Amino acid sequence: MVFVLAPLLLLLLSGSSPVVRAADHGDGYYTTVATSSLKPNAIVCLGHRVTPPANRSWVPVDLAHGPCSSSLDAAAPSVTELLHRDQLRADDVQKRLSNNGTDNNEAPGQAPTSENDAYGKAKIAVRVGSRKPSMSTQADSELGVVHPAATTGSGGAGALLPGVVQTVVLDTASDVAWVQCVPCPIPPCHPQQDSFYDPTNSGSYAAFPCNSPACTQLGPYANGCVNGQCQYRVTYPDGSSTSGTYSSDLLTLNPTSSVNNFQFGCSHADQGSFDPQAAGIMALGGGPESLASQTSSTYGKVFSYCLPPSPSYLGFFILGDARVASSRYAVTPLLRDPRAPATFYRVLLRAIVVAGKKLDVPATAFAAGAVMDSRTAITRLPPTAYRALRAAFMSSMRMYRTAPPKGILDTCYDFTGVRSVRLPKITLVFDRDAAVQLDPSGVLYNDCLAFAANKNDAMPGIIGNVQQQTIEVVYDVAGGAVAFRRNAC
């Protein structure tokens, strides 16, 4: 999809998200939200609120530890723990952008700490590997799973079916995708709900030789050579890591879309604590190893996702053009800086509007730019901008009881006995007047203002996934743009 970088203020006039049963209040600068709708339904998955775009490559997205998640028996971390991990994630992103750290990879053997930000939020289920038709399962028949190769040519005995289901976390700030592979003893591997991917059962698996171009391009993720096979290692913010053989195999997104020779890390060892709901990471960063880069010849280095407003609903992930009219998007250019790691997708936030009033924040406060991140939860703002936002929000919410801070969130409320909340509408305005009004689910997190301040204005901001909820975010990497469409899921 090629977007025209022009002002698209239509999104400011769009309606509120129906998930919170919101209604405009008075002058249209406020939204009245039922407090019960701010809490997810812990029992029932309500599916898609909005039909996903008519793109053949779309995959449902679910949020961890909710009724739509494929794994319900893993205990959800506490709010305190989640916010602590979120700060680790934000610190790592900003460290790497400041050129004080390496590209998400530390020295091999670094000792892990007790937590890990791999408790990611948005997950998709894909299939890795291939099987002969004689190995098909009842689940395959019920899902209508057929590899495209089986429907072309002569088919027959040479046709292959997709392999095992693997639940992976979407990560726009990582470049190397990976899943756990047999042999993978526990420990050092982590327990997972999905069956372990066994490369010996796949008819399309291959390990990269050490002198192969794919191995050479791993750069800081390279981890030597074992029995002539290329080894990789990726370390995460708290020191937790994954390592194993750099490989390729068939990746199946859905019954009609697949990626041949998909390159990924076949992990045989983890260090640290990983979420049993996920088998690995689907890396979507700007580096050459990511899914977006590997599929550029087919999908034009374009992908998008829409994160649902709560774990009670489903969103979507799409490779390629979503086939939605470009006039429905607010578009801003990607920032280009050869000194910054290619992994990150950076944009320029220009202004913030609260209850119809633009905050008095100098342009210099936003000069460091901001990273779009699918796994950081809470948006980080320059302190100058955050103080102005906090003051305006508190002024609009002065009729409600305040509550003690929760970790990094310092503006919290006690809605006990309150049936509905009158929230000021918040709009983020990016470069080229790309104005994006946040859904109510993107304003409050656990009854707190879902923003936090950086240490200083010189640090880059981060647009977190809470603020991205219900918005389709399109990464048109080849076209140098990021686009936003409200009420998309």
Short mmCIF file of C-alpha atoms in Angstrom, two decimals:
data_model
loop_
_atom_site.label_atom_id
_atom_site.label_comp_id
_atom_site.label_asym_id
_atom_site.label_seq_id
_atom_site.Cartn_x
_atom_site.Cartn_y
_atom_site.Cartn_z
CA MET A 1 0.00 0.00 0.00
CA VAL A 2 1.34 3.43 -0.94
CA PHE A 3 0.08 6.20 1.31
CA VAL A 4 -0.09 9.87 0.41
CA LEU A 5 1.47 11.87 3.22
CA ALA A 6 -1.22 14.51 3.65
CA PRO A 7 -3.28 15.89 6.55
CA LEU A 8 -6.09 13.51 7.38
CA LEU A 9 -8.10 15.14 10.14
CA LEU A 10 -11.14 13.00 9.47
CA LEU A 11 -10.08 10.70 12.30
CA LEU A 12 -10.69 13.45 14.80
CA LEU A 13 -14.35 13.32 13.84
CA SER A 14 -14.70 9.53 14.00
CA GLY A 15 -17.08 7.92 16.51
CA SER A 16 -16.04 6.36 19.79
CA SER A 17 -15.33 2.67 20.18
CA PRO A 18 -18.49 0.65 20.86
CA VAL A 19 -16.64 -1.79 23.10
CA VAL A 20 -16.86 0.63 25.99
CA ARG A 21 -20.41 1.67 25.09
CA ALA A 22 -19.16 5.22 24.94
CA ALA A 23 -21.14 8.29 23.97
CA ASP A 24 -20.12 11.87 23.26
CA HIS A 25 -20.79 14.09 26.25
CA GLY A 26 -21.99 17.63 25.70
CA ASP A 27 -19.61 19.49 23.45
CA GLY A 28 -18.10 16.35 21.94
CA TYR A 29 -14.73 16.71 23.65
CA TYR A 30 -15.56 14.07 26.27
CA THR A 31 -16.64 10.45 26.19
CA THR A 32 -18.83 8.80 28.82
CA VAL A 33 -17.68 5.27 29.54
CA ALA A 34 -19.34 2.58 31.65
CA THR A 35 -16.81 1.57 34.32
CA SER A 36 -17.82 -2.07 33.90
CA SER A 37 -16.68 -1.94 30.27
CA LEU A 38 -13.18 -0.90 31.36
CA LYS A 39 -12.78 -4.38 32.90
CA PRO A 40 -12.37 -7.36 30.53
CA ASN A 41 -14.85 -10.21 30.61
CA ALA A 42 -12.75 -12.88 32.28
CA ILE A 43 -14.86 -15.79 31.04
CA VAL A 44 -16.17 -15.28 27.50
CA CYS A 45 -14.24 -14.50 24.32
CA LEU A 46 -16.43 -12.17 22.28
CA GLY A 47 -14.46 -12.59 19.05
CA HIS A 48 -14.04 -9.81 16.49
CA ARG A 49 -15.97 -6.59 17.07
CA VAL A 50 -15.19 -5.51 13.49
CA THR A 51 -14.73 -7.82 10.50
CA PRO A 52 -11.00 -7.89 9.57
CA PRO A 53 -9.98 -6.47 6.17
CA ALA A 54 -10.33 -8.70 3.12
CA ASN A 55 -6.65 -9.63 2.94
CA ARG A 56 -5.78 -13.29 2.37
CA SER A 57 -2.85 -13.19 4.81
CA TRP A 58 -4.67 -12.00 7.94
CA VAL A 59 -4.27 -13.86 11.23
CA PRO A 60 -6.28 -13.35 14.46
CA VAL A 61 -4.46 -11.56 17.29
CA ASP A 62 -5.25 -12.32 20.92
CA LEU A 63 -3.98 -10.74 24.13
CA ALA A 64 -2.20 -12.78 26.79
CA HIS A 65 -4.01 -14.05 29.87
CA GLY A 66 -7.56 -13.45 28.61
CA PRO A 67 -10.54 -15.54 27.48
CA CYS A 68 -9.52 -15.26 23.80
CA SER A 69 -6.03 -16.56 24.51
CA SER A 70 -5.32 -20.12 23.40
CA SER A 71 -3.81 -20.85 26.83
CA LEU A 72 -5.90 -19.97 29.86
CA ASP A 73 -4.15 -21.85 32.63
CA ALA A 74 -1.09 -19.60 32.93
CA ALA A 75 -1.45 -17.16 35.81
CA ALA A 76 -1.39 -13.52 34.77
CA PRO A 77 1.40 -11.45 36.34
CA SER A 78 0.33 -8.74 38.79
CA VAL A 79 -0.05 -5.14 37.62
CA THR A 80 3.08 -4.25 39.59
CA GLU A 81 5.06 -7.00 37.89
CA LEU A 82 3.77 -6.10 34.42
CA LEU A 83 4.66 -2.43 34.89
CA HIS A 84 8.12 -3.40 36.15
CA ARG A 85 8.71 -5.52 33.06
CA ASP A 86 7.35 -2.71 30.91
CA GLN A 87 9.94 -0.35 32.35
CA LEU A 88 12.69 -2.86 31.56
CA ARG A 89 11.42 -2.98 28.00
CA ALA A 90 11.29 0.81 27.66
CA ASP A 91 14.76 1.21 29.18
CA ASP A 92 16.16 -1.28 26.68
CA VAL A 93 14.58 0.42 23.66
CA GLN A 94 15.88 3.81 24.74
CA LYS A 95 19.32 2.43 25.53
CA ARG A 96 19.64 0.95 22.07
CA LEU A 97 18.46 4.18 20.43
CA SER A 98 20.97 6.24 22.39
CA ASN A 99 23.79 4.13 20.89
CA ASN A 100 24.84 3.04 24.38
CA GLY A 101 23.80 -0.55 23.74
CA THR A 102 23.97 -3.08 20.96
CA ASP A 103 21.17 -4.17 18.68
CA ASN A 104 19.21 -6.13 21.28
CA ASN A 105 22.12 -8.50 21.74
CA GLU A 106 24.54 -8.63 24.67
CA ALA A 107 27.61 -10.73 25.24
CA PRO A 108 26.92 -14.48 25.27
CA GLY A 109 26.61 -15.99 28.70
CA GLN A 110 25.25 -12.92 30.44
CA ALA A 111 23.45 -13.95 33.62
CA PRO A 112 19.69 -13.43 33.47
CA THR A 113 17.56 -11.79 36.11
CA SER A 114 14.33 -13.23 37.45
CA GLU A 115 11.87 -11.48 35.15
CA ASN A 116 11.59 -11.25 31.39
CA ASP A 117 9.60 -9.00 29.11
CA ALA A 118 8.78 -11.98 26.90
CA TYR A 119 5.42 -11.89 28.66
CA GLY A 120 4.39 -10.06 25.49
CA LYS A 121 0.92 -8.75 24.91
CA ALA A 122 -0.19 -9.54 21.35
CA LYS A 123 0.08 -13.12 20.06
CA ILE A 124 -0.71 -14.97 16.85
CA ALA A 125 -0.85 -18.70 16.11
CA VAL A 126 1.06 -19.86 13.02
CA ARG A 127 2.25 -23.22 11.77
CA VAL A 128 5.94 -24.03 11.38
CA GLY A 129 7.24 -26.89 9.27
CA SER A 130 5.50 -29.35 6.97
CA ARG A 131 4.12 -32.88 7.03
CA LYS A 132 3.08 -35.47 4.50
CA PRO A 133 -0.70 -35.87 3.97
CA SER A 134 -0.56 -39.23 5.77
CA MET A 135 0.39 -37.30 8.93
CA SER A 136 -2.66 -35.00 8.80
CA THR A 137 -4.82 -34.74 11.90
CA GLN A 138 -8.50 -34.37 12.62
CA ALA A 139 -7.76 -30.77 13.65
CA ASP A 140 -6.39 -30.10 10.15
CA SER A 141 -9.59 -31.37 8.55
CA GLU A 142 -11.78 -29.31 10.85
CA LEU A 143 -9.78 -26.15 10.13
CA GLY A 144 -9.56 -26.79 6.41
CA VAL A 145 -5.77 -26.57 6.58
CA VAL A 146 -4.17 -27.23 3.20
CA HIS A 147 -0.76 -26.04 2.10
CA PRO A 148 -0.96 -24.10 -1.21
CA ALA A 149 1.47 -26.60 -2.78
CA ALA A 150 -1.14 -29.30 -2.32
CA THR A 151 -3.63 -27.41 -4.49
CA THR A 152 -1.32 -26.66 -7.42
CA GLY A 153 0.39 -28.87 -9.95
CA SER A 154 -0.23 -32.57 -9.69
CA GLY A 155 -0.37 -32.69 -5.87
CA GLY A 156 -0.44 -36.32 -4.88
CA ALA A 157 2.22 -37.96 -2.76
CA GLY A 158 4.60 -35.00 -3.08
CA ALA A 159 2.19 -32.49 -1.53
CA LEU A 160 2.91 -31.24 1.98
CA LEU A 161 0.68 -30.06 4.80
CA PRO A 162 1.55 -27.34 7.31
CA GLY A 163 3.38 -28.35 10.47
CA VAL A 164 2.69 -27.76 14.16
CA VAL A 165 0.89 -24.76 15.63
CA GLN A 166 3.23 -22.32 17.36
CA THR A 167 1.97 -19.30 19.32
CA VAL A 168 4.36 -16.37 18.92
CA VAL A 169 4.49 -12.83 20.29
CA LEU A 170 4.45 -9.94 17.81
CA ASP A 171 7.52 -7.76 18.32
CA THR A 172 8.24 -4.67 16.19
CA ALA A 173 11.50 -4.01 18.07
CA SER A 174 13.17 -7.36 17.32
CA ASP A 175 14.73 -8.69 14.14
CA VAL A 176 15.30 -12.43 14.73
CA ALA A 177 12.22 -14.66 14.94
CA TRP A 178 12.51 -17.88 16.93
CA VAL A 179 10.58 -20.83 18.34
CA GLN A 180 11.64 -23.63 20.68
CA CYS A 181 12.80 -26.76 18.87
CA VAL A 182 13.32 -30.40 19.77
CA PRO A 183 15.62 -31.32 21.46
CA CYS A 184 14.63 -28.76 24.07
CA PRO A 185 14.86 -30.16 27.62
CA ILE A 186 13.14 -28.24 30.43
CA PRO A 187 15.28 -26.57 31.67
CA PRO A 188 17.04 -24.89 29.92
CA CYS A 189 13.97 -24.52 27.69
CA HIS A 190 10.73 -23.13 29.11
CA PRO A 191 7.42 -25.02 29.26
CA GLN A 192 4.94 -24.11 26.51
CA GLN A 193 1.31 -24.91 25.78
CA ASP A 194 1.91 -25.76 22.09
CA SER A 195 3.57 -28.97 20.98
CA PHE A 196 7.29 -28.46 20.51
CA TYR A 197 8.41 -27.98 16.91
CA ASP A 198 10.53 -30.98 15.88
CA PRO A 199 12.60 -30.22 12.77
CA THR A 200 13.20 -33.93 12.13
CA ASN A 201 9.47 -34.33 11.43
CA SER A 202 9.42 -31.57 8.81
CA GLY A 203 10.02 -32.30 5.15
CA SER A 204 11.08 -28.72 4.43
CA TYR A 205 13.47 -27.92 7.30
CA ALA A 206 17.06 -26.87 6.68
CA ALA A 207 19.80 -25.57 8.97
CA PHE A 208 21.99 -22.81 7.50
CA PRO A 209 25.67 -23.66 6.96
CA CYS A 210 28.10 -21.40 8.75
CA ASN A 211 29.38 -19.82 5.52
CA SER A 212 25.89 -19.10 4.13
CA PRO A 213 24.77 -15.50 3.40
CA ALA A 214 21.91 -15.90 5.92
CA CYS A 215 24.42 -16.75 8.64
CA THR A 216 26.77 -13.95 7.67
CA GLN A 217 24.01 -11.33 7.83
CA LEU A 218 23.15 -12.26 11.44
CA GLY A 219 25.85 -9.83 12.59
CA PRO A 220 25.56 -9.30 16.38
CA TYR A 221 23.13 -12.22 16.68
CA ALA A 222 25.69 -14.75 15.36
CA ASN A 223 26.89 -17.23 17.98
CA GLY A 224 29.50 -19.37 16.29
CA CYS A 225 29.27 -22.69 14.52
CA VAL A 226 28.36 -26.22 15.70
CA ASN A 227 28.81 -29.23 13.41
CA GLY A 228 28.92 -26.91 10.42
CA GLN A 229 25.58 -25.31 11.34
CA CYS A 230 25.07 -21.61 12.00
CA GLN A 231 24.25 -20.69 15.59
CA TYR A 232 22.37 -17.61 16.84
CA ARG A 233 21.79 -15.94 20.20
CA VAL A 234 19.42 -13.13 21.18
CA THR A 235 19.42 -11.48 24.60
CA TYR A 236 16.48 -9.52 26.01
CA PRO A 237 16.43 -6.48 28.35
CA ASP A 238 16.86 -8.29 31.65
CA GLY A 239 19.52 -10.68 30.36
CA SER A 240 17.21 -13.57 29.47
CA SER A 241 18.16 -15.14 26.17
CA THR A 242 17.47 -17.72 23.48
CA SER A 243 20.06 -19.62 21.48
CA GLY A 244 20.24 -22.46 18.98
CA THR A 245 20.52 -23.19 15.27
CA TYR A 246 19.65 -20.61 12.61
CA SER A 247 17.31 -22.43 10.24
CA SER A 248 14.60 -22.21 7.59
CA ASP A 249 11.26 -23.94 7.10
CA LEU A 250 7.74 -23.42 5.84
CA LEU A 251 5.74 -20.80 7.77
CA THR A 252 1.96 -21.04 7.34
CA LEU A 253 -0.11 -18.02 8.37
CA ASN A 254 -3.52 -19.41 7.41
CA PRO A 255 -4.98 -21.94 4.94
CA THR A 256 -4.27 -19.68 1.95
CA SER A 257 -1.03 -17.86 2.89
CA SER A 258 2.41 -19.25 3.61
CA VAL A 259 6.08 -18.25 3.47
CA ASN A 260 8.53 -20.74 2.00
CA ASN A 261 12.05 -20.94 3.44
CA PHE A 262 11.21 -18.69 6.37
CA GLN A 263 14.39 -17.94 8.34
CA PHE A 264 14.23 -18.22 12.13
CA GLY A 265 16.09 -19.31 15.21
CA CYS A 266 15.54 -22.92 16.22
CA SER A 267 15.96 -22.47 19.98
CA HIS A 268 17.46 -25.30 22.01
CA ALA A 269 18.18 -23.30 25.17
CA ASP A 270 16.59 -20.41 27.05
CA GLN A 271 17.91 -18.47 30.00
CA GLY A 272 15.52 -16.59 32.23
CA SER A 273 11.75 -16.76 32.62
CA PHE A 274 9.52 -17.00 29.55
CA ASP A 275 5.76 -17.05 29.19
CA PRO A 276 4.40 -20.61 28.76
CA GLN A 277 1.65 -19.15 26.57
CA ALA A 278 4.20 -18.51 23.81
CA ALA A 279 6.59 -20.76 21.90
CA GLY A 280 8.70 -17.84 20.70
CA ILE A 281 8.86 -14.40 19.06
CA MET A 282 7.69 -13.20 15.64
CA ALA A 283 10.20 -10.45 14.89
CA LEU A 284 8.81 -7.56 12.80
CA GLY A 285 11.65 -5.02 13.07
CA GLY A 286 13.40 -3.25 10.20
CA GLY A 287 16.47 -5.52 10.14
CA PRO A 288 17.10 -8.00 7.28
CA GLU A 289 16.23 -11.04 9.43
CA SER A 290 12.66 -9.98 10.29
CA LEU A 291 9.47 -11.38 8.78
CA ALA A 292 8.71 -8.04 7.11
CA SER A 293 12.11 -7.97 5.38
CA GLN A 294 12.07 -11.63 4.38
CA THR A 295 8.68 -11.30 2.67
CA SER A 296 9.34 -7.92 1.00
CA SER A 297 9.24 -9.34 -2.55
CA THR A 298 5.75 -10.76 -1.95
CA TYR A 299 4.17 -8.27 0.43
CA GLY A 300 6.11 -5.10 -0.39
CA LYS A 301 7.58 -4.74 3.12
CA VAL A 302 4.16 -3.71 4.42
CA PHE A 303 2.42 -5.16 7.47
CA SER A 304 -0.22 -4.04 9.92
CA TYR A 305 -1.93 -5.09 13.12
CA CYS A 306 -4.86 -4.04 15.24
CA LEU A 307 -4.75 -4.80 18.96
CA PRO A 308 -8.17 -5.34 20.54
CA PRO A 309 -9.43 -3.08 23.36
CA SER A 310 -9.29 -5.87 25.94
CA PRO A 311 -8.41 -9.58 26.22
CA SER A 312 -12.14 -10.32 25.68
CA TYR A 313 -11.83 -9.51 21.96
CA LEU A 314 -9.69 -10.49 18.98
CA GLY A 315 -7.64 -8.25 16.72
CA PHE A 316 -5.72 -9.05 13.53
CA PHE A 317 -2.27 -9.15 11.93
CA ILE A 318 -1.79 -8.70 8.18
CA LEU A 319 1.14 -9.06 5.81
CA GLY A 320 0.82 -6.74 2.81
CA ASP A 321 -1.85 -4.25 1.82
CA ALA A 322 -4.96 -4.40 4.02
CA ARG A 323 -7.11 -3.40 1.01
CA VAL A 324 -8.80 -0.54 2.83
CA ALA A 325 -9.27 2.87 1.17
CA SER A 326 -6.24 5.06 1.89
CA SER A 327 -8.55 7.98 2.71
CA ARG A 328 -9.47 6.20 5.96
CA TYR A 329 -5.93 6.49 7.33
CA ALA A 330 -3.96 9.23 9.05
CA VAL A 331 -0.42 9.02 7.66
CA THR A 332 2.91 10.18 9.03
CA PRO A 333 6.43 9.66 7.64
CA LEU A 334 8.96 7.33 9.20
CA LEU A 335 12.00 9.14 10.55
CA ARG A 336 15.23 8.17 8.84
CA ASP A 337 18.46 8.28 10.85
CA PRO A 338 21.43 6.20 9.65
CA ARG A 339 22.91 6.41 13.15
CA ALA A 340 19.93 4.63 14.74
CA PRO A 341 19.48 0.84 14.63
CA ALA A 342 17.48 -0.26 11.57
CA THR A 343 15.28 -2.33 13.87
CA PHE A 344 13.12 0.57 15.09
CA TYR A 345 10.21 2.36 13.44
CA ARG A 346 10.44 6.00 14.52
CA VAL A 347 7.89 8.77 14.04
CA LEU A 348 7.61 12.41 15.11
CA LEU A 349 4.92 13.38 17.59
CA ARG A 350 4.08 17.05 17.09
CA ALA A 351 1.29 17.79 19.57
CA ILE A 352 -1.26 16.40 22.02
CA VAL A 353 -4.87 17.55 22.21
CA VAL A 354 -6.91 17.00 25.40
CA ALA A 355 -10.65 17.77 25.45
CA GLY A 356 -10.32 19.82 22.26
CA LYS A 357 -7.41 21.94 23.52
CA LYS A 358 -3.87 21.65 22.18
CA LEU A 359 -1.36 21.38 25.02
CA ASP A 360 1.15 24.21 25.35
CA VAL A 361 4.27 22.16 24.67
CA PRO A 362 7.22 23.56 22.69
CA ALA A 363 8.15 21.69 19.52
CA THR A 364 11.65 21.13 20.90
CA ALA A 365 10.22 18.79 23.55
CA PHE A 366 9.23 16.30 20.84
CA ALA A 367 12.42 16.64 18.77
CA ALA A 368 13.87 13.26 19.80
CA GLY A 369 11.02 11.44 18.05
CA ALA A 370 9.16 8.35 19.24
CA VAL A 371 9.34 4.62 18.54
CA MET A 372 6.25 2.61 17.57
CA ASP A 373 6.43 -0.54 19.69
CA SER A 374 4.04 -3.48 19.78
CA ARG A 375 5.31 -4.78 23.14
CA THR A 376 5.91 -1.73 25.33
CA ALA A 377 2.53 -1.22 27.00
CA ILE A 378 2.61 2.34 28.36
CA THR A 379 3.45 5.31 26.13
CA ARG A 380 6.53 7.25 27.27
CA LEU A 381 6.50 11.01 26.71
CA PRO A 382 9.08 13.77 27.17
CA PRO A 383 8.59 15.06 30.74
CA THR A 384 7.62 18.52 29.47
CA ALA A 385 4.81 17.00 27.42
CA TYR A 386 3.80 14.56 30.15
CA ARG A 387 3.46 17.27 32.78
CA ALA A 388 1.16 19.24 30.47
CA LEU A 389 -0.90 16.14 29.66
CA ARG A 390 -1.18 15.15 33.30
CA ALA A 391 -2.31 18.63 34.34
CA ALA A 392 -4.95 18.82 31.61
CA PHE A 393 -6.20 15.31 32.36
CA MET A 394 -6.41 15.90 36.10
CA SER A 395 -8.31 19.14 35.49
CA SER A 396 -10.84 17.24 33.38
CA MET A 397 -11.12 14.46 35.98
CA ARG A 398 -11.28 16.58 39.15
CA MET A 399 -14.76 15.24 40.01
CA TYR A 400 -13.32 11.75 40.73
CA ARG A 401 -11.47 10.48 43.79
CA THR A 402 -7.74 10.05 43.30
CA ALA A 403 -5.91 6.86 44.26
CA PRO A 404 -2.27 6.06 45.12
CA PRO A 405 0.18 5.64 42.20
CA LYS A 406 0.76 2.21 40.69
CA GLY A 407 4.39 1.78 39.75
CA ILE A 408 5.27 4.14 36.90
CA LEU A 409 1.63 5.36 36.70
CA ASP A 410 1.25 8.39 38.95
CA THR A 411 -2.25 9.61 38.03
CA CYS A 412 -4.75 7.04 39.31
CA TYR A 413 -8.40 7.10 40.38
CA ASP A 414 -10.77 5.25 42.67
CA PHE A 415 -13.94 4.52 40.71
CA THR A 416 -15.55 2.46 43.47
CA GLY A 417 -19.31 3.00 43.26
CA VAL A 418 -19.00 4.97 40.03
CA ARG A 419 -21.14 3.54 37.22
CA SER A 420 -19.74 5.66 34.39
CA VAL A 421 -16.71 7.88 33.84
CA ARG A 422 -16.55 11.06 31.77
CA LEU A 423 -13.19 10.88 30.01
CA PRO A 424 -11.60 13.73 28.05
CA LYS A 425 -10.79 12.73 24.50
CA ILE A 426 -7.04 12.57 23.83
CA THR A 427 -5.60 12.96 20.35
CA LEU A 428 -1.97 12.39 19.35
CA VAL A 429 -0.93 14.56 16.40
CA PHE A 430 2.03 13.27 14.41
CA ASP A 431 4.06 14.93 11.66
CA ARG A 432 2.06 16.00 8.56
CA ASP A 433 -0.99 16.61 10.78
CA ALA A 434 -1.69 12.90 11.24
CA ALA A 435 -4.22 13.21 14.05
CA VAL A 436 -5.16 10.01 15.88
CA GLN A 437 -7.84 10.10 18.57
CA LEU A 438 -7.27 7.40 21.17
CA ASP A 439 -9.92 4.87 22.09
CA PRO A 440 -11.05 5.10 25.75
CA SER A 441 -9.22 1.80 26.31
CA GLY A 442 -6.04 3.65 25.34
CA VAL A 443 -6.50 6.41 27.91
CA LEU A 444 -6.83 4.45 31.15
CA TYR A 445 -4.85 1.42 32.30
CA ASN A 446 -6.00 -0.18 35.53
CA ASP A 447 -7.82 3.07 36.42
CA CYS A 448 -4.69 5.18 35.84
CA LEU A 449 -3.69 7.58 33.08
CA ALA A 450 -1.87 5.26 30.69
CA PHE A 451 1.18 7.47 30.08
CA ALA A 452 4.52 7.92 31.82
CA ALA A 453 7.39 10.39 31.61
CA ASN A 454 10.91 9.81 30.32
CA LYS A 455 13.83 11.00 32.42
CA ASN A 456 14.41 14.00 30.15
CA ASP A 457 13.21 15.57 26.91
CA ALA A 458 16.30 14.39 25.01
CA MET A 459 15.24 10.74 25.29
CA PRO A 460 13.11 9.30 22.47
CA GLY A 461 9.49 8.62 23.32
CA ILE A 462 7.69 5.31 22.84
CA ILE A 463 4.13 4.87 21.54
CA GLY A 464 2.96 1.88 23.55
CA ASN A 465 0.45 -0.82 22.69
CA VAL A 466 -2.18 0.43 25.16
CA GLN A 467 -2.53 3.62 23.12
CA GLN A 468 -2.61 1.58 19.89
CA GLN A 469 -5.66 -0.47 20.95
CA THR A 470 -8.51 -0.64 18.37
CA ILE A 471 -6.32 1.24 15.86
CA GLU A 472 -4.94 -0.49 12.79
CA VAL A 473 -1.27 0.51 12.63
CA VAL A 474 0.22 0.06 9.17
CA TYR A 475 3.99 -0.07 8.75
CA ASP A 476 4.67 0.83 5.12
CA VAL A 477 8.40 0.38 5.44
CA ALA A 478 9.14 0.55 1.72
CA GLY A 479 7.04 3.72 1.40
CA GLY A 480 8.57 5.28 4.51
CA ALA A 481 5.30 5.81 6.35
CA VAL A 482 3.18 4.71 9.30
CA ALA A 483 -0.61 4.93 8.97
CA PHE A 484 -3.41 4.78 11.53
CA ARG A 485 -7.06 3.75 11.12
CA ARG A 486 -9.39 4.09 14.10
CA ASN A 487 -12.08 1.62 15.18
CA ALA A 488 -10.50 -1.14 13.08
CA CYS A 489 -10.97 -3.97 15.61
#
